[in-house]
Coordinates of C-alpha atoms in Angstrom, one line a residue:
X1 CA 10.4 -35.6 16.7
X2 CA 7.6 -33.1 16.3
X3 CA 7.6 -31.0 13.2
X4 CA 7.7 -27.2 14.0
X5 CA 4.7 -25.1 13.1
X6 CA 5.5 -21.9 11.2
X7 CA 2.5 -19.5 11.4
X8 CA 2.4 -16.7 8.9
X9 CA -0.1 -13.9 9.4
X10 CA -1.1 -11.9 6.4
X11 CA -0.7 -12.6 2.6
X12 CA 0.7 -9.2 1.6
X13 CA 4.0 -8.8 -0.1
X14 CA 6.0 -9.8 3.0
X15 CA 3.9 -12.7 4.2
X16 CA 3.3 -14.2 0.8
X17 CA 7.0 -13.9 -0.1
X18 CA 7.9 -15.7 3.2
X19 CA 5.5 -18.6 2.4
X20 CA 6.6 -19.0 -1.2
X21 CA 10.2 -19.2 -0.2
X22 CA 9.5 -21.6 2.6
X23 CA 7.7 -23.9 0.3
X24 CA 10.6 -23.8 -2.2
X25 CA 13.1 -24.7 0.5
X26 CA 11.3 -27.1 2.8
X27 CA 10.2 -30.6 2.2
X28 CA 6.6 -31.7 3.0
X29 CA 7.8 -33.5 6.2
X30 CA 10.1 -30.8 7.6
X31 CA 7.5 -28.3 8.9
X32 CA 3.9 -27.4 9.1
X33 CA 3.5 -24.0 7.3
X34 CA 0.2 -22.3 8.0
X35 CA -0.8 -19.0 6.2
X36 CA -3.7 -17.1 7.7
X37 CA -5.3 -14.3 5.8
X38 CA -8.8 -12.7 6.0
X39 CA -9.3 -12.9 2.2
X40 CA -8.6 -15.9 -0.1
X41 CA -6.7 -13.5 -2.4
X42 CA -3.6 -11.3 -2.4
X43 CA -3.9 -7.8 -3.8
X44 CA -1.1 -5.7 -5.2
X45 CA -1.3 -2.8 -2.9
X46 CA 1.0 -0.7 -5.1
X47 CA -1.8 -0.9 -7.8
X48 CA -4.7 0.2 -5.6
X49 CA -4.4 3.9 -6.6
X50 CA -5.3 2.8 -10.2
X51 CA -8.3 0.8 -9.1
X52 CA -9.4 3.8 -6.9
X53 CA -9.2 6.2 -9.8
X54 CA -11.0 3.8 -12.1
X55 CA -8.1 3.4 -14.6
X56 CA -7.9 -0.3 -13.7
X57 CA -10.5 -2.9 -12.7
X58 CA -10.4 -3.8 -9.0
X59 CA -10.3 -7.4 -10.0
X60 CA -7.2 -6.9 -12.0
X61 CA -5.2 -5.9 -8.9
X62 CA -5.8 -9.2 -7.1
X63 CA -5.2 -13.0 -7.6
X64 CA -6.1 -16.1 -5.7
X65 CA -3.7 -17.2 -3.0
X66 CA -4.3 -20.8 -4.1
X67 CA -2.7 -20.0 -7.4
X68 CA 0.7 -19.4 -5.8
X69 CA 0.9 -21.8 -2.8
X70 CA 1.3 -25.6 -2.9
X71 CA -1.4 -27.2 -0.7
X72 CA 0.8 -30.2 0.1
X73 CA 3.4 -27.8 1.7
X74 CA 1.3 -24.9 3.0
X75 CA -2.1 -24.9 4.7
X76 CA -4.1 -21.8 4.0
X77 CA -6.7 -20.7 6.5
X78 CA -9.2 -17.9 5.6
X79 CA -9.7 -16.1 8.8
X80 CA -9.3 -12.8 10.5
X81 CA -6.7 -12.5 13.2
X82 CA -8.2 -11.1 16.4
X83 CA -5.4 -11.6 19.0
X84 CA -1.7 -12.5 19.2
X85 CA -0.4 -14.0 22.4
X86 CA 3.4 -14.0 22.1
X87 CA 3.9 -15.4 25.6
X88 CA 1.5 -18.3 25.1
X89 CA 2.6 -18.7 21.5
X90 CA -1.0 -18.8 20.3
X91 CA -2.9 -16.8 17.7
X92 CA -6.6 -16.3 17.9
X93 CA -8.8 -15.8 14.9
X94 CA -12.5 -15.5 14.3
X95 CA -12.7 -19.2 13.5
X96 CA -10.3 -20.7 16.0
X97 CA -6.9 -20.7 17.6
X98 CA -3.4 -21.7 16.3
X99 CA -0.3 -22.6 18.3
X100 CA 3.1 -22.0 16.7
X101 CA 6.8 -22.6 17.1
X102 CA 7.7 -19.7 14.8
X103 CA 5.5 -16.7 14.0
X104 CA 5.7 -14.3 11.1
X105 CA 3.6 -11.1 11.5
X106 CA 2.9 -9.5 8.2
X107 CA -0.5 -7.9 8.8
X108 CA 0.0 -4.9 6.6
X109 CA -0.9 -1.2 7.2
X110 CA -3.8 0.8 8.5
X111 CA -4.5 4.4 7.6
X112 CA -3.3 7.1 10.1
X113 CA -5.6 10.0 10.7
X114 CA -3.4 11.7 13.3
X115 CA -6.5 12.4 15.4
X116 CA -7.9 14.9 12.9
X117 CA -11.6 15.2 13.7
X118 CA -14.0 13.7 11.1
X119 CA -11.4 12.0 8.9
X120 CA -12.3 8.5 10.0
X121 CA -15.9 9.2 9.2
X122 CA -16.0 11.4 6.2
X123 CA -12.8 10.7 4.2
X124 CA -12.2 7.7 2.0
X125 CA -8.9 5.7 2.2
X126 CA -7.1 3.6 -0.4
X127 CA -6.8 0.8 2.1
X128 CA -7.7 -2.4 0.2
X129 CA -9.5 -3.6 -2.9
X130 CA -13.0 -3.0 -1.7
X131 CA -12.0 0.5 -0.4
X132 CA -10.5 1.3 -3.9
X133 CA -13.7 0.1 -5.5
X134 CA -15.7 2.3 -3.1
X135 CA -13.7 5.4 -4.1
X136 CA -14.1 4.7 -7.8
X137 CA -17.8 4.2 -7.5
X138 CA -18.2 7.3 -5.2
X139 CA -16.4 9.6 -7.7
X140 CA -18.5 8.2 -10.6
X141 CA -21.7 8.7 -8.5
X142 CA -20.8 12.4 -8.0
X143 CA -20.3 12.9 -11.7
X144 CA -23.5 11.1 -12.6
X145 CA -25.6 13.0 -10.1
X146 CA -24.1 16.4 -11.2
X147 CA -25.2 15.7 -14.7
X148 CA -28.7 14.8 -13.5
X149 CA -29.3 17.6 -11.0
X150 CA -31.5 20.4 -12.1
X151 CA -29.7 22.8 -9.8
X152 CA -26.0 22.1 -10.3
X153 CA -23.8 21.9 -7.2
X154 CA -20.2 22.1 -8.6
X155 CA -18.8 21.0 -5.2
X156 CA -19.9 17.5 -6.2
X157 CA -17.0 17.7 -8.8
X158 CA -14.4 18.8 -6.3
X159 CA -12.0 16.0 -5.3
X160 CA -9.6 16.6 -2.4
X161 CA -6.7 14.3 -2.0
X162 CA -5.0 14.6 1.4
X163 CA -1.3 13.8 1.2
X164 CA 1.5 14.5 -1.3
X165 CA 3.5 11.4 -0.6
X166 CA 3.9 8.4 -2.8
X167 CA 0.3 7.2 -2.7
X168 CA -1.3 10.6 -3.0
X169 CA 0.8 11.6 -6.0
X170 CA 0.3 8.3 -7.8
X171 CA -3.5 8.6 -7.2
X172 CA -3.4 12.1 -8.5
X173 CA -1.6 11.0 -11.6
X174 CA -4.3 8.4 -12.3
X175 CA -7.1 11.0 -11.7
X176 CA -5.4 13.3 -14.2
X177 CA -6.0 10.6 -16.8
X178 CA -9.4 9.5 -15.6
X179 CA -11.2 12.9 -15.1
X180 CA -11.3 13.8 -18.8
X181 CA -12.9 10.4 -19.5
X182 CA -15.5 11.0 -16.8
X183 CA -16.2 14.4 -18.2
X184 CA -16.9 12.9 -21.6
X185 CA -18.9 10.0 -20.2
X186 CA -21.2 12.2 -18.1
X187 CA -21.3 15.3 -20.2
X188 CA -19.5 17.4 -17.6
X189 CA -17.6 20.6 -18.6
X190 CA -13.9 20.0 -17.7
X191 CA -13.7 23.5 -16.1
X192 CA -16.3 22.4 -13.5
X193 CA -14.0 19.8 -12.1
X194 CA -11.5 20.6 -9.4
X195 CA -8.8 18.2 -8.1
X196 CA -6.9 19.6 -5.1
X197 CA -4.0 18.0 -3.3
X198 CA -3.5 19.3 0.3
X199 CA -0.3 18.5 2.3
X200 CA 0.6 19.6 5.8
X201 CA 4.4 19.2 5.1
X202 CA 6.2 21.9 3.2
X203 CA 7.1 19.6 0.4
X204 CA 5.9 17.1 -2.2
X205 CA 7.3 13.5 -2.2
X206 CA 9.8 13.9 0.6
X207 CA 13.0 11.9 0.0
X208 CA 12.8 12.3 -3.8
X209 CA 15.3 14.3 -5.8
X210 CA 14.1 17.9 -6.0
X211 CA 14.5 17.9 -9.8
X212 CA 12.2 14.9 -10.1
X213 CA 9.7 16.4 -7.7
X214 CA 9.6 19.6 -9.8
X215 CA 8.9 17.5 -12.9
X216 CA 6.1 15.6 -11.2
X217 CA 4.4 18.7 -10.0
X218 CA 4.6 20.4 -13.4
X219 CA 3.2 17.3 -15.1
X220 CA 0.3 17.0 -12.6
X221 CA -0.5 20.7 -12.8
X222 CA -0.6 20.4 -16.6
X223 CA -3.4 17.8 -16.1
X224 CA -5.3 20.4 -14.0
X225 CA -4.2 19.2 -10.5
X226 CA -4.0 22.0 -7.9
X227 CA -1.6 21.9 -4.9
X228 CA -1.9 23.5 -1.5
X229 CA 1.3 22.6 0.3
X230 CA 2.0 23.4 4.0
X231 CA -1.7 23.6 4.7
X232 CA -2.8 21.0 7.2
X233 CA -6.3 19.6 7.3
X234 CA -7.8 20.4 10.7
X235 CA -11.2 18.9 10.3
X236 CA -13.3 16.9 7.8
X237 CA -17.1 17.2 7.6
X238 CA -19.8 15.7 5.5
X239 CA -19.4 18.7 3.1
X240 CA -15.7 19.0 2.8
X241 CA -12.5 19.9 4.8
X242 CA -11.3 22.8 6.8
X243 CA -7.7 23.9 6.1
X244 CA -5.3 25.9 8.3
X245 CA -3.9 28.6 6.0
X246 CA -2.0 30.6 8.6
X247 CA -1.7 31.3 12.3
X248 CA -5.3 32.2 12.7
X249 CA -6.5 31.8 9.1
X250 CA -8.7 28.9 8.0
X251 CA -10.4 28.0 4.7
X252 CA -13.3 25.6 4.3
X253 CA -13.4 23.8 0.9
X254 CA -16.6 22.2 0.0
X255 CA -16.0 18.9 -1.8
X256 CA -18.0 15.9 -3.0
X257 CA -15.1 13.5 -2.5
X258 CA -12.3 13.5 0.1
X259 CA -9.6 10.8 -0.2
X260 CA -7.1 10.6 2.7
X261 CA -3.6 9.3 1.7
X262 CA -1.4 11.1 4.1
X263 CA -0.1 8.5 6.4
X264 CA 0.0 4.8 7.4
X265 CA 0.6 2.9 10.6
X266 CA 1.1 -0.8 11.3
X267 CA -1.7 -3.1 12.4
X268 CA -3.3 -2.3 15.7
X269 CA -3.0 -5.9 16.9
X270 CA 0.7 -5.2 17.3
X271 CA -0.1 -2.7 20.0
X272 CA -1.9 -5.4 22.0
X273 CA 1.0 -7.9 22.0
X274 CA 3.2 -6.1 24.5
X275 CA 6.0 -5.8 21.9
X276 CA 7.5 -2.4 22.0
X277 CA 6.3 -0.4 19.0
X278 CA 5.8 3.0 17.5
X279 CA 2.4 3.5 15.8
X280 CA 2.1 -0.2 15.6
X281 CA 5.4 -0.7 13.9
X282 CA 8.2 -2.6 15.6
X283 CA 11.9 -1.7 15.4
X284 CA 13.0 -5.2 14.5
X285 CA 16.4 -6.7 15.2
X286 CA 18.8 -7.0 12.3
X287 CA 17.5 -10.5 11.5
X288 CA 13.9 -9.3 11.5
X289 CA 13.0 -10.7 14.9
X290 CA 11.0 -8.8 17.4
X291 CA 13.1 -7.6 20.3
X292 CA 13.0 -10.0 23.2
X293 CA 11.1 -12.7 21.2
X294 CA 13.4 -15.2 19.4
X295 CA 10.5 -17.0 17.7
X296 CA 8.6 -13.9 16.3
X297 CA 9.5 -12.3 13.0
X298 CA 8.0 -9.1 11.7
X299 CA 8.0 -8.1 8.0
X300 CA 6.4 -5.6 5.8
X301 CA 4.5 -2.5 7.0
X302 CA 4.6 -3.6 10.6
X303 CA 8.4 -3.7 10.6
X304 CA 10.5 -0.6 11.3
X305 CA 14.1 -0.7 10.1
X306 CA 16.5 2.3 10.3
X307 CA 18.7 3.2 7.4
X308 CA 22.0 3.9 9.1
X309 CA 23.2 6.1 6.2
X310 CA 20.3 8.6 6.7
X311 CA 19.3 7.7 10.3
X312 CA 15.7 7.5 9.0
X313 CA 13.4 4.5 8.7
X314 CA 13.4 2.7 5.4
X315 CA 10.1 3.3 3.6
X316 CA 7.5 0.5 3.8
X317 CA 7.7 -0.5 0.2
X318 CA 6.7 -3.7 -1.6
X319 CA 10.3 -4.1 -2.8
X320 CA 11.6 -4.1 0.8
X321 CA 8.8 -6.3 2.1
X322 CA 9.4 -9.0 -0.5
X323 CA 13.2 -9.0 0.3
X324 CA 12.3 -9.3 4.0
X325 CA 10.1 -12.3 3.2
X326 CA 13.0 -14.0 1.5
X327 CA 15.3 -13.4 4.4
X328 CA 12.7 -14.3 7.0
X329 CA 12.2 -17.7 5.4
X330 CA 16.0 -18.3 5.3
X331 CA 16.3 -17.3 9.0
X332 CA 13.5 -19.5 10.1
X333 CA 15.1 -22.4 8.3
X334 CA 18.5 -21.5 9.9
X335 CA 16.9 -21.6 13.4
X336 CA 15.3 -25.0 12.6
X337 CA 18.7 -26.3 11.8
X338 CA 20.4 -24.7 14.9
X339 CA 22.3 -22.3 12.7
X340 CA 22.9 -18.6 13.1
X341 CA 20.5 -16.2 11.4
X342 CA 21.6 -13.6 8.9
X343 CA 21.1 -9.8 9.1
X344 CA 18.8 -8.2 6.6
X345 CA 20.1 -5.4 4.4
X346 CA 17.7 -4.0 1.7
X347 CA 19.1 -4.2 -1.8
X348 CA 17.5 -1.1 -3.2
X349 CA 17.2 -1.2 -7.0
X350 CA 15.6 2.3 -7.1
X351 CA 12.3 3.9 -6.7
X352 CA 9.7 4.8 -9.3
X353 CA 6.6 6.9 -8.8
X354 CA 3.9 6.8 -11.5
X355 CA 2.1 9.9 -12.7
X356 CA -0.5 8.1 -14.7
X357 CA -0.3 5.2 -17.1
X358 CA 2.1 6.9 -19.5
X359 CA 4.3 9.0 -17.2
X360 CA 6.5 8.6 -14.1
X361 CA 9.6 9.7 -12.2
X362 CA 12.3 7.6 -10.8
X363 CA 15.7 6.9 -9.5
X364 CA 16.8 3.6 -11.0
X365 CA 20.3 2.2 -10.6
X366 CA 21.6 5.7 -9.6
X367 CA 20.1 7.4 -12.6
X368 CA 17.2 9.9 -12.7
X369 CA 14.5 9.0 -15.2
X370 CA 11.2 10.6 -16.2
X371 CA 8.4 10.2 -18.7
X372 CA 7.8 7.1 -20.7
X373 CA 11.2 5.6 -19.7
X374 CA 10.2 5.8 -16.1
X375 CA 6.7 4.5 -16.8
X376 CA 8.2 1.5 -18.6
X377 CA 10.5 0.9 -15.6
X378 CA 7.5 1.1 -13.2
X379 CA 5.6 -1.6 -15.2
X380 CA 8.7 -3.8 -15.4
X381 CA 9.0 -3.5 -11.6
X382 CA 5.3 -4.5 -11.2
X383 CA 5.7 -7.5 -13.5
X384 CA 8.9 -8.6 -11.6
X385 CA 7.0 -8.6 -8.4
X386 CA 4.4 -11.0 -9.9
X387 CA 7.2 -13.2 -11.3
X388 CA 8.9 -13.5 -8.0
X389 CA 5.8 -14.8 -6.3
X390 CA 4.0 -16.7 -9.0
X391 CA 6.4 -17.3 -11.9
X392 CA 5.7 -16.8 -15.5
X393 CA 2.2 -18.1 -15.3
X394 CA 1.0 -15.4 -12.9
X395 CA 3.0 -12.7 -14.8
X396 CA 1.3 -13.5 -18.1
X397 CA -2.1 -13.6 -16.4
X398 CA -1.9 -10.4 -14.3
X399 CA 1.1 -8.5 -15.7
X400 CA 1.2 -5.1 -17.3
X401 CA 2.1 -5.3 -21.0
X402 CA 1.2 -1.9 -22.4
X403 CA 4.8 -1.1 -21.6
X404 CA 5.3 1.7 -24.0
X405 CA 2.1 3.6 -23.4

């Protein structure tokens, strides 16, 4: 009897969690598990804002896939997926094709520019390790050149962050810590630097407790961060951004750095599969399968699940993606055995948003926490994610142990 082929696309939180749980549960002769990823490493996407600000080395946010998979149970293919044929049950990559019996799509997110002119060309995005490195280097380049220019252009030192959601706020928290270091390193007067957060929505951190949001805004403002809430970006240019301040009122802000963190979508390959989707995210069945496709599972950023209590989608968090990976593996094994699949229900432990290395806000186990307590919890969550994938060895190698800072 032919062994089934389980093809997993993407080594993000969801995909890697699926593979790790499959290799724990399956024997070497029960299935052919193939993981395809365009890089030979996994990166902690929830740490990218630190690498982008320069408070953490880009190499520190990633680790080799080979360090957490067992080659006798999982075949790793370094390739970029170029097409998914769910009718023919074939995936095409830049180095070949792969047939499958079960498919797991975990291709991660892409930035959403909402069609705003110039954003795709002139704004930087915290999309991956190399993009984070680019942002870090770009900001340092602006500081270095300001200090060398005979005629000072202070707009070099203006950093605009588009978006006051999770990623934007965490990035601003890191900038609040990093900017004073850059000023000292490049002999830049602190008053010359401007960090501005612009947000089209009327609020910061939607979904968070208002008391915690107020705390976060106060703390960031104390670090010199400015906020312009309810002011959409209508255009980005090589010199800055144009903001809509009122019905017929606009303001152009000249800036040396524009970082866009105001929205994500699923992977564009989803839109080419014929599977019904919204912004490349699929409203999956309760067992994480794509509607109408009994052999296709979707986890992570490409999966859309509705929280029936709020009638809103669950946020695409690492916590949920890893839990989806666990359930996805269990459900594939159930199908292989001819058993019934199980519904996925997120087990939400809470949410913590960092405001720099030594500050954070959070709702953990039903309690609101702030400051060093929340920061400690955030680092413990990060370390737990490492442990769940790679055990104690990976946690010791890559974990965050300045817990009380």
